[in-house]
Tab-separated table of C-alpha atoms in Angstrom:
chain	number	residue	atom	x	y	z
A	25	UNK	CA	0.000	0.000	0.000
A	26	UNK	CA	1.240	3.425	-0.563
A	27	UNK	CA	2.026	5.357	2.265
A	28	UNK	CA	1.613	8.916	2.879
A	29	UNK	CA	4.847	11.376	2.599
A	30	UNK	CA	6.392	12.372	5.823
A	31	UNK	CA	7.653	15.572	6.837
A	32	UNK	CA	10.434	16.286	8.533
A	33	UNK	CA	11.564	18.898	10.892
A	34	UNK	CA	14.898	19.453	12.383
A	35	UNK	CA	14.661	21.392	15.555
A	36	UNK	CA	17.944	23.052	17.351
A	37	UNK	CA	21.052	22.517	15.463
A	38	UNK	CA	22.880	20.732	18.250
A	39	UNK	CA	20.071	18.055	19.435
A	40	UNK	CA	18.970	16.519	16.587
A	41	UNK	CA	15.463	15.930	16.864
A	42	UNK	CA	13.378	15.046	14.040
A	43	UNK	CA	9.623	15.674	14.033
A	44	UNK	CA	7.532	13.320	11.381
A	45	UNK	CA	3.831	14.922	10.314
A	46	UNK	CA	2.240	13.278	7.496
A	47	UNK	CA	1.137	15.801	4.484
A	48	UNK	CA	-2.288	15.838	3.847
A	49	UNK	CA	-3.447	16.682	0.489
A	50	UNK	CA	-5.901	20.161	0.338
A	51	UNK	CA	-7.842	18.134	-2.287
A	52	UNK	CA	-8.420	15.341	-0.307
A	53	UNK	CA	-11.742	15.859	2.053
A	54	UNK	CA	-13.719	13.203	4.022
A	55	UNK	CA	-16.691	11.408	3.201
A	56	UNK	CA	-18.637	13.986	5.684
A	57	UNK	CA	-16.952	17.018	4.422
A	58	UNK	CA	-18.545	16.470	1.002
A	59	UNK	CA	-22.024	16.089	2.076
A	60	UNK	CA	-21.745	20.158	3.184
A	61	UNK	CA	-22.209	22.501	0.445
A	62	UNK	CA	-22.987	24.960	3.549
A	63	UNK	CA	-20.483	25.092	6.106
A	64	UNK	CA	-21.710	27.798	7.697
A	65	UNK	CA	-25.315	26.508	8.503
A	66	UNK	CA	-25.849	23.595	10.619
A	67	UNK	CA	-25.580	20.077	9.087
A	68	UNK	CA	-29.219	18.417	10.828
A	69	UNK	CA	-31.673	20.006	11.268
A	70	UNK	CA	-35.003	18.242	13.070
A	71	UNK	CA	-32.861	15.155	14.266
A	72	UNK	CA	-32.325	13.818	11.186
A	73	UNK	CA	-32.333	16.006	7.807
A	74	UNK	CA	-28.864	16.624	6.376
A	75	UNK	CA	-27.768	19.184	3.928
A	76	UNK	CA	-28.357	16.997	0.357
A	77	UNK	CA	-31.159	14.853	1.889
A	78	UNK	CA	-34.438	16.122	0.285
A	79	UNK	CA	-36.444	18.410	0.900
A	80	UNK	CA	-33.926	20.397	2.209
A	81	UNK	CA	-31.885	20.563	-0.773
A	82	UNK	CA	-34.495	22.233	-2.676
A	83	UNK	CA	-35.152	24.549	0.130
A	84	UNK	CA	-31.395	25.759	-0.085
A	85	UNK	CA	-31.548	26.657	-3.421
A	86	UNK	CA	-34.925	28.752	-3.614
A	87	UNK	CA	-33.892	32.373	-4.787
A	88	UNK	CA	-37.515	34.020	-6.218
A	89	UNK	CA	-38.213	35.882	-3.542
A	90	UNK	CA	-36.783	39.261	-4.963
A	91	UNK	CA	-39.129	38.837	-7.323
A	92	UNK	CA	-41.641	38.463	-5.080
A	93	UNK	CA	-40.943	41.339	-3.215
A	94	UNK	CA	-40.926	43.860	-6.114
A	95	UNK	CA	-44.672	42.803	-7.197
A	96	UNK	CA	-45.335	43.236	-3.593
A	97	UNK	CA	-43.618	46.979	-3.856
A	98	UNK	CA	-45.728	47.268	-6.347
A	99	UNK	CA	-49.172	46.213	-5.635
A	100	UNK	CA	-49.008	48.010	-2.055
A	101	UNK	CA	-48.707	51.053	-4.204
A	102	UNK	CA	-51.080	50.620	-6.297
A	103	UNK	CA	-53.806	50.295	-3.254
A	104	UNK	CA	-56.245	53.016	-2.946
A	105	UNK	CA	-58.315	52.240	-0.242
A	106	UNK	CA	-59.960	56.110	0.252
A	107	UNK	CA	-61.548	55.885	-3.349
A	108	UNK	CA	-63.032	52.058	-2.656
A	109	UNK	CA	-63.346	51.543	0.974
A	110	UNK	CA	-65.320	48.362	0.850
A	111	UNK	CA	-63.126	46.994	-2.015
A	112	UNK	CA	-65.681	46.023	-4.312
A	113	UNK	CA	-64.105	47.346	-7.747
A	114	UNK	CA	-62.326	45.370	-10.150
A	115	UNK	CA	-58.948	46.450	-9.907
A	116	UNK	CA	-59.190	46.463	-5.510
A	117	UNK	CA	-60.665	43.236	-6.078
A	118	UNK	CA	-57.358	41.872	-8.006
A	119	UNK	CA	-54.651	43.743	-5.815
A	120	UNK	CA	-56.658	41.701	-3.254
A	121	UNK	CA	-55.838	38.546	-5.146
A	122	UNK	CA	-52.330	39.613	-5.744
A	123	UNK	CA	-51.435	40.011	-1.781
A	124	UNK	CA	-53.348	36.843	-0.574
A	125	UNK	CA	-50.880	34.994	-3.067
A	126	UNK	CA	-48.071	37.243	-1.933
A	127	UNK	CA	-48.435	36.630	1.186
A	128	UNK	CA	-48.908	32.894	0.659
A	129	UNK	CA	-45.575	32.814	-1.239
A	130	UNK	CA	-44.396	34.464	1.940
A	131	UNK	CA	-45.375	32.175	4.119
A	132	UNK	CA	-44.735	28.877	2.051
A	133	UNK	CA	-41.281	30.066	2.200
A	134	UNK	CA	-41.027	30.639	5.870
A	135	UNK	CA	-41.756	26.815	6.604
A	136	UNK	CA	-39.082	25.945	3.484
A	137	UNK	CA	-36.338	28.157	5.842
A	138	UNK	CA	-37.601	26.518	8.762
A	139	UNK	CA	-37.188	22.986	6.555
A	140	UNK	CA	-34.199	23.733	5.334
A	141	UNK	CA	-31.995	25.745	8.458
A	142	UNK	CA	-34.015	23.852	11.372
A	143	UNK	CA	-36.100	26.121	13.766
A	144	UNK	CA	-34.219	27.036	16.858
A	145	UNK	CA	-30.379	27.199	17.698
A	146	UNK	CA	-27.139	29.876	16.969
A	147	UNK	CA	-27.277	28.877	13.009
A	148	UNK	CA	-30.983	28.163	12.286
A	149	UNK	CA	-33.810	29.635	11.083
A	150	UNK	CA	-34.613	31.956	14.188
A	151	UNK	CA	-31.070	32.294	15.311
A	152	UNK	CA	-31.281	35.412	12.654
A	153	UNK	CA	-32.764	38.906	12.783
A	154	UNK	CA	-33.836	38.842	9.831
A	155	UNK	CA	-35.634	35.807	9.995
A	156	UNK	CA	-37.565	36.401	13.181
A	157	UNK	CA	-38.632	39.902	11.101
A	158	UNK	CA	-39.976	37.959	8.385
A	159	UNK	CA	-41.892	35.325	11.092
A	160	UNK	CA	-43.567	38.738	12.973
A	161	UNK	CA	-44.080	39.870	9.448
A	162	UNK	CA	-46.382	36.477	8.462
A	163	UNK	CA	-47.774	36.196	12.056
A	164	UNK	CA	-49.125	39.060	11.668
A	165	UNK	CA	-50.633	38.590	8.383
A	166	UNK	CA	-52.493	34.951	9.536
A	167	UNK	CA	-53.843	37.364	12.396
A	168	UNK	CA	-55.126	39.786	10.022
A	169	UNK	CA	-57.096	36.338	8.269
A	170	UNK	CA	-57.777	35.226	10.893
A	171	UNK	CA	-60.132	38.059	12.427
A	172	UNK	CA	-61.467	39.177	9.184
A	173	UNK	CA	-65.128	38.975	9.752
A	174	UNK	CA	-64.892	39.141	13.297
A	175	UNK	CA	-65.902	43.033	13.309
A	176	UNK	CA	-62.158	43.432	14.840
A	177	UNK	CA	-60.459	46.508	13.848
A	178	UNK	CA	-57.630	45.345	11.164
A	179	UNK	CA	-56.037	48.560	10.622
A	180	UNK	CA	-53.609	48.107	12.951
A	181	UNK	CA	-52.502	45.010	11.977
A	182	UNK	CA	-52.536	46.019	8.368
A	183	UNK	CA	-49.621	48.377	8.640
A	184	UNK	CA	-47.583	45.548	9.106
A	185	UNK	CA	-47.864	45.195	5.005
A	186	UNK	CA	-45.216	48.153	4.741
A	187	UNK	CA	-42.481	46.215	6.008
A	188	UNK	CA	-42.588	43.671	3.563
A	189	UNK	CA	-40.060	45.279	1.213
A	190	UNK	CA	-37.667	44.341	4.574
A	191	UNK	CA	-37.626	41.117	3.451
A	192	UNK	CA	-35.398	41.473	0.660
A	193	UNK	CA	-32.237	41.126	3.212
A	194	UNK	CA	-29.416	40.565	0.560
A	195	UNK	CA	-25.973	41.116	2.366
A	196	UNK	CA	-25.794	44.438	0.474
A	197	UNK	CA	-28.924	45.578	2.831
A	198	UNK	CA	-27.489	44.011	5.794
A	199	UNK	CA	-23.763	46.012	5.780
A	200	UNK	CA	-26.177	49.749	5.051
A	201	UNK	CA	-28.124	48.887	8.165
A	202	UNK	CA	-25.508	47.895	10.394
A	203	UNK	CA	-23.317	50.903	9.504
A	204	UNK	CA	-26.396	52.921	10.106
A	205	UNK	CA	-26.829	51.213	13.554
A	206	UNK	CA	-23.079	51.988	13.948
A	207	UNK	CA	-22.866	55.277	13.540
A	208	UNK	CA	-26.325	56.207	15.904
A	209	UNK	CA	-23.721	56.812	19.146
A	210	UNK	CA	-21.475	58.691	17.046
A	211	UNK	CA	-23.765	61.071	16.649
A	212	UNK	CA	-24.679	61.183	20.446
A	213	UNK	CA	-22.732	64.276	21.617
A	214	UNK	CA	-23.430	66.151	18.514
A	215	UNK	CA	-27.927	65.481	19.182
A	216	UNK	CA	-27.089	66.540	22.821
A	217	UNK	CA	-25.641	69.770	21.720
A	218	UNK	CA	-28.238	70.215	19.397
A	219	UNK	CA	-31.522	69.123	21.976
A	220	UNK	CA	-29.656	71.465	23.855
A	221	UNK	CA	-29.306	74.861	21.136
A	222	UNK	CA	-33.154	74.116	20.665
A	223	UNK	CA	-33.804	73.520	24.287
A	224	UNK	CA	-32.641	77.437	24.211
A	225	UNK	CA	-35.045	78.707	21.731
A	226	UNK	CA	-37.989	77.011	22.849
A	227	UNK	CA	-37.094	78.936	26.570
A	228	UNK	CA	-37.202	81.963	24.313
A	229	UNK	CA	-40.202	81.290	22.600
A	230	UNK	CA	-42.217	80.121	25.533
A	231	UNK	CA	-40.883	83.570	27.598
A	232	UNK	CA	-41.608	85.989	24.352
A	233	UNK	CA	-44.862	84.647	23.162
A	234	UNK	CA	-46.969	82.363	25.407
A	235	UNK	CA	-50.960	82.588	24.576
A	236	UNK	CA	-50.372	85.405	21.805
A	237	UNK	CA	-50.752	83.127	19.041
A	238	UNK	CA	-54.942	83.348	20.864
A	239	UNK	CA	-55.617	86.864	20.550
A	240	UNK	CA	-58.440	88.418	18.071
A	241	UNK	CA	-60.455	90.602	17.610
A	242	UNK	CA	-63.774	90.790	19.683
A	243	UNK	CA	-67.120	92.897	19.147
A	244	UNK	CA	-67.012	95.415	22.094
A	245	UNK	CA	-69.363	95.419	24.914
A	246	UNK	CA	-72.148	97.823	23.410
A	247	UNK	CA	-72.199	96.128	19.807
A	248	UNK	CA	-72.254	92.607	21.465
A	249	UNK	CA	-76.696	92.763	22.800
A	250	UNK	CA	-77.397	95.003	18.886
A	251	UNK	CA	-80.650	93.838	18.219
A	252	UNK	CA	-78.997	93.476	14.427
A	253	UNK	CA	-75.678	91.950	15.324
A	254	UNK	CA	-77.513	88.245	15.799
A	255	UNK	CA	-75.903	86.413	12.980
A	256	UNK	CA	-71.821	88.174	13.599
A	257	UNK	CA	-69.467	85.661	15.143
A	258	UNK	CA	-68.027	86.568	18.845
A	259	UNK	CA	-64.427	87.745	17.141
A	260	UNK	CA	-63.422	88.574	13.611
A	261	UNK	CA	-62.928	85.475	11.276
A	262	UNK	CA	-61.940	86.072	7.858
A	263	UNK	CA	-63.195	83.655	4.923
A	264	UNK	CA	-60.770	80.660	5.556
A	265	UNK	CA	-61.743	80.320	9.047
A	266	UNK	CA	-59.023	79.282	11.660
A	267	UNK	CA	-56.995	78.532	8.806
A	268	UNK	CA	-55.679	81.979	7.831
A	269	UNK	CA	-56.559	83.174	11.643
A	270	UNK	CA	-56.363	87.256	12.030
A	271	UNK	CA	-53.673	87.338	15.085
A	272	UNK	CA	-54.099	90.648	16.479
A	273	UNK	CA	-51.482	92.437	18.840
A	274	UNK	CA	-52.294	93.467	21.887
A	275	UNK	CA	-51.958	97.685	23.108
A	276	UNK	CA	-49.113	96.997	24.991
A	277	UNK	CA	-47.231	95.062	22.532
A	278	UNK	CA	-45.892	96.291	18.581
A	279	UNK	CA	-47.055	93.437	16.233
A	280	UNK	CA	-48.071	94.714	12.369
A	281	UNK	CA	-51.705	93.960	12.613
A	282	UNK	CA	-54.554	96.177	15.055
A	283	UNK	CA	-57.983	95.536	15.460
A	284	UNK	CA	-58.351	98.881	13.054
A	285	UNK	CA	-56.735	96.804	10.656
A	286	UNK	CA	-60.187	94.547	9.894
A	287	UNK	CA	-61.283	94.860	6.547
A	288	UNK	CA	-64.280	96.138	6.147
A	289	UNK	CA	-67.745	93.769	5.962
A	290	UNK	CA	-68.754	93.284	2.622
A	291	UNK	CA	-72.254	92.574	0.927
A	292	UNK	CA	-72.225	91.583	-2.954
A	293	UNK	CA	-69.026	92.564	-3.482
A	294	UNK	CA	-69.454	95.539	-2.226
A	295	UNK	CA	-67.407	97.078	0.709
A	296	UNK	CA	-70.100	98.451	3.643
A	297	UNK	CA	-69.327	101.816	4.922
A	298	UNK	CA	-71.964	102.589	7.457
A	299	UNK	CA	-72.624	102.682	11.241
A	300	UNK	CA	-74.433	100.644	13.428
A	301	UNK	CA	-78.132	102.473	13.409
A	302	UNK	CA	-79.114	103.692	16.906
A	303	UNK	CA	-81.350	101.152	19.259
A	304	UNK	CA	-84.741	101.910	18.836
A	305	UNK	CA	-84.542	103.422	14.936
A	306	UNK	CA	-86.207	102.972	11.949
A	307	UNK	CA	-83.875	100.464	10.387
A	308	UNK	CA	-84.404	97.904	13.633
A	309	UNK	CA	-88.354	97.290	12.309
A	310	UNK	CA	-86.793	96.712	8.378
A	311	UNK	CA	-86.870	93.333	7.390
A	312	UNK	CA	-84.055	91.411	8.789
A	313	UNK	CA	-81.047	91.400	6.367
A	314	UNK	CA	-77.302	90.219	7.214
A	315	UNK	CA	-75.498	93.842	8.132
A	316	UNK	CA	-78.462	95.846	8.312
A	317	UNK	CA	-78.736	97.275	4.661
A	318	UNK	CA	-80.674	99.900	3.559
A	319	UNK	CA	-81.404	102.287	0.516
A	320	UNK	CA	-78.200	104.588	1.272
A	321	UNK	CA	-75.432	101.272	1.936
A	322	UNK	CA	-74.973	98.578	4.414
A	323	UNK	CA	-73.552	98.402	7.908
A	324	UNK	CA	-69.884	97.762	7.972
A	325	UNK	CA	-70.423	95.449	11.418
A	326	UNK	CA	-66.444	94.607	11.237
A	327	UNK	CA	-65.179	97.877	12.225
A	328	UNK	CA	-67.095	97.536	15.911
A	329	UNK	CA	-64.387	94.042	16.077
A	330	UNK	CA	-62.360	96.333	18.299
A	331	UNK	CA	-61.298	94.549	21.007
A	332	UNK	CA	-57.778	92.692	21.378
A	333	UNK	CA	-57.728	89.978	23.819
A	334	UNK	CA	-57.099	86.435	23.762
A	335	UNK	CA	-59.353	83.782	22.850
A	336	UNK	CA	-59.810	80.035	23.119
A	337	UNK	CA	-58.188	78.848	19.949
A	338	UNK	CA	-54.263	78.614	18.576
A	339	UNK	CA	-53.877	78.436	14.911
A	340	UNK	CA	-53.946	75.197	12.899
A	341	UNK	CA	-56.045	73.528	15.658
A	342	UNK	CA	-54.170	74.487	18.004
A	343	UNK	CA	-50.922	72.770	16.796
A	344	UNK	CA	-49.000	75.858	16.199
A	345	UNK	CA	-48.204	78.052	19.498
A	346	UNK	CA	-45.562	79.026	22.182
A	347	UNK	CA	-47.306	78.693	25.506
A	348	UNK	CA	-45.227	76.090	27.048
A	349	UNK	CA	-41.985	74.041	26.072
A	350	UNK	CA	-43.417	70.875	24.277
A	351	UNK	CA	-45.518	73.399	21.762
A	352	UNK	CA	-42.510	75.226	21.706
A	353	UNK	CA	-40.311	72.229	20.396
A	354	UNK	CA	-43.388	71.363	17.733
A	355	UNK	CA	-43.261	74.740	16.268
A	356	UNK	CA	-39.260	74.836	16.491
A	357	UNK	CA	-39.477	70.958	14.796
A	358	UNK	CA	-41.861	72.971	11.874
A	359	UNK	CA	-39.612	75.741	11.472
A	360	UNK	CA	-36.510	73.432	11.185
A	361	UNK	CA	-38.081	71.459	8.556
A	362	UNK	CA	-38.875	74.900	6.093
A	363	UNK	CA	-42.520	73.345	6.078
A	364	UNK	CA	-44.771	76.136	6.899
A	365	UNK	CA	-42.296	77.969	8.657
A	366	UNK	CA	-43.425	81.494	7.042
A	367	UNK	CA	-46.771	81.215	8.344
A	368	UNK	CA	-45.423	80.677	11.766
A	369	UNK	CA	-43.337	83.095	11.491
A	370	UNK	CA	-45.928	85.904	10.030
A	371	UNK	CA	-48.444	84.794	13.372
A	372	UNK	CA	-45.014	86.108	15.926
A	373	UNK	CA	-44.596	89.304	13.984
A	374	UNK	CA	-48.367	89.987	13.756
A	375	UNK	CA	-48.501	89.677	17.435
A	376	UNK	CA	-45.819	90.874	19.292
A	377	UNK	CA	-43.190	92.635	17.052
A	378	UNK	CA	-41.450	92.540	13.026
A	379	UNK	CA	-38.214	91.858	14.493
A	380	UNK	CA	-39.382	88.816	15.713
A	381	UNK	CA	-37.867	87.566	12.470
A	382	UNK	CA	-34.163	87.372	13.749
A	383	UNK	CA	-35.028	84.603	16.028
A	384	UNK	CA	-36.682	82.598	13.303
A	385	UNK	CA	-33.519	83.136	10.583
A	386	UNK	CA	-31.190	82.356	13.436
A	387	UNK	CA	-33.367	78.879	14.124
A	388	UNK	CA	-32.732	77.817	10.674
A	389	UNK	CA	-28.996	78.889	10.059
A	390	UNK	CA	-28.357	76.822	13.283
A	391	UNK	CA	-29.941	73.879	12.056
A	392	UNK	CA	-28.236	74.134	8.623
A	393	UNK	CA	-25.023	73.610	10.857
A	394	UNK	CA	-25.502	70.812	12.514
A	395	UNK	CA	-27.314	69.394	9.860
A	396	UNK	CA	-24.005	70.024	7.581
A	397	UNK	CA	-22.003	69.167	10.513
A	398	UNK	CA	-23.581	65.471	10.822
A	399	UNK	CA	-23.452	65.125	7.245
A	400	UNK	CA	-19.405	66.161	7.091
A	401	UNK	CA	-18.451	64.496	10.331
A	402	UNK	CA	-19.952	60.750	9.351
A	403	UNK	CA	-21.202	61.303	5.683
């Protein structure tokens, strides 16, 4: 028989000593070596399954679910469910069709992982993030079957479709996420200097304008009881409503807009110019008409909106205003974004003063910089 080649090493120069290792052959594997074309997953799974028994080869070799994926990208965009709430059109009726076999696909291919990594342990099928995402992910679509009908709120439950698209966890995705996750306590000292810059303003906003944002214009105390005033609204409101609000400033502050600044009350198109008649005249026994007209014009009922005090409502809903910290930090968060920020800005000066613009221009330049900053430091 042939025997395999020896190597020998001399160690020290003076003793002698010769060390014999046999030389094995890199091309030369065992038996058990050959039946792993995966190394790095784990050999058995479920007691007894190897790596080339079937099923499981099959399952290791499954790569459509990109493909998958995409038409789900798709079809979740294509989902209008405002226009057909009850899903009884054609087209809602085959996107329907579309995700039930999505999500079938989906979870077919769960129990094929599961078949072909085993279920529990370090290398199997739940051993991974990304795996247990994709099991919450079809859990929570069998729930959402599994209640339909039950008058059970599914909405819920039904945002769980958006994370879908995670699925698609090619190693590319993998190293971006991690990296991301990475750099998150990089950035820790620079988001505590910057909760704290904004932690500054909203101190200043809070301090400058707190419940100015409610002030309007009211009727005054002898216009309020008018026999003729029945159908005027308590303060001035301009067409839009609360949604272009008329922010007056008070007497003791220096905002752009008084309570003299009202435009005048209109009828037709045409601009009223009148006073209230007296109580008791001739024009109380007319017949009843919105402002009190009559042969020589019409009552101009906005100019008696002379009072400046504050009222119930802030503008937007009462979204947008400075009277403590955590409004303070929404409005800063608005004004940081460039989303509406003008409007916010406009409300301030109206109020209180026109160089309240500073503070806003100084708000944004400081975000700019630590936006740039972040973006330098770890882009």
């Amino acid at each position: 028989t042939d025997q395999e080649p020896e190597l020998e090493v001399e160690v020290g120069p003076t003793l002698g000593v010769r060390i014999t290792a046999p030389i094995r052959d890199p091309d030369c594997t065992s038996e058990e070596e050959e039946q792993q074309p995966y190394p790095a997953l784990a050999p058995v799974v479920f007691f007894c399954i190897k790596q080339t028994t079937r099923p499981r080869s099959w399952c290791l070799r499954m790569h459509v679910s990109m493909l998958v994926i995409l038409l789900n990208c798709v079809t979740l965009g294509m989902f209008q469910p405002c226009e057909d709430v009850s899903c009884q059109s054609e087209w809602c009726l085959i996107l329907q069709v579309l995700d039930d076999c999505i999500f079938a696909f989906f979870a077919v291919e769960m129990v094929i992982k599961m078949v072909a990594l085993g279920i529990f342990g370090s290398k199997c099928y739940l051993g991974d993030t990304w795996n247990r995402l994709d099991f919450f992910i079809v859990m929570a679509g069998m729930m959402e079957y599994s209640l339909d009908g039950h008058n059970a709120s599914l909405s819920a439950i039904r945002t769980v479709r958006v994370l879908r698209p995670l699925r698609g966890h090619q190693q590319s995705m993998r190293i971006l996420v991690t990296l991301l996750l990475d750099t998150l306590p990089m950035l820790g000292n620079v988001l505590l200097l910057c909760f704290f810059v904004f932690f500054i303003f909203g101190i200043v906003g809070v301090q400058l304008w707190a419940g100015l944002l409610r002030n309007r214009c009211f009727l005054g105390e002898d216009v309020r009881t008018h026999p003729l005033n029945a159908d005027l609204h308590p303060y001035y409101m301009s067409e839009e409503g609360e949604d272009s609000p008329f922010i007056c400033s008070a007497p003791r502050e220096n905002g752009m807009l008084r309570c003299h600044d009202v435009p005048a009350y209109s009828e037709g198109g045409a601009e009223c110019s009148l006073a209230a008649p007296p109580r008791g005249s001739a024009l109380i026994g007319s017949p009843p008409v919105v402002g009190g007209a009559s042969v020589n014009g019409c009552v101009n009922w906005n100019q008696y909106y002379n009072v400046c005090r504050p009222g119930d409502i802030n503008p937007h809903k009462g979204a947008v205003n400075f009277d403590n910290i955590a409004y303070a930090w929404i409005a800063i968060f608005q004004v940081i974004t460039l989303e509406g920020w003008v409007d916010i800005m406009y409300y301030v000066m109206d109020a209180h003063s026109f160089y309240n613009f500073i503070y806003f221009i100084l708000l944004i330049i400081v975000s700019i910089t630590f936006f740039a900053a972040i973006l330098v430091e770890h882009g």
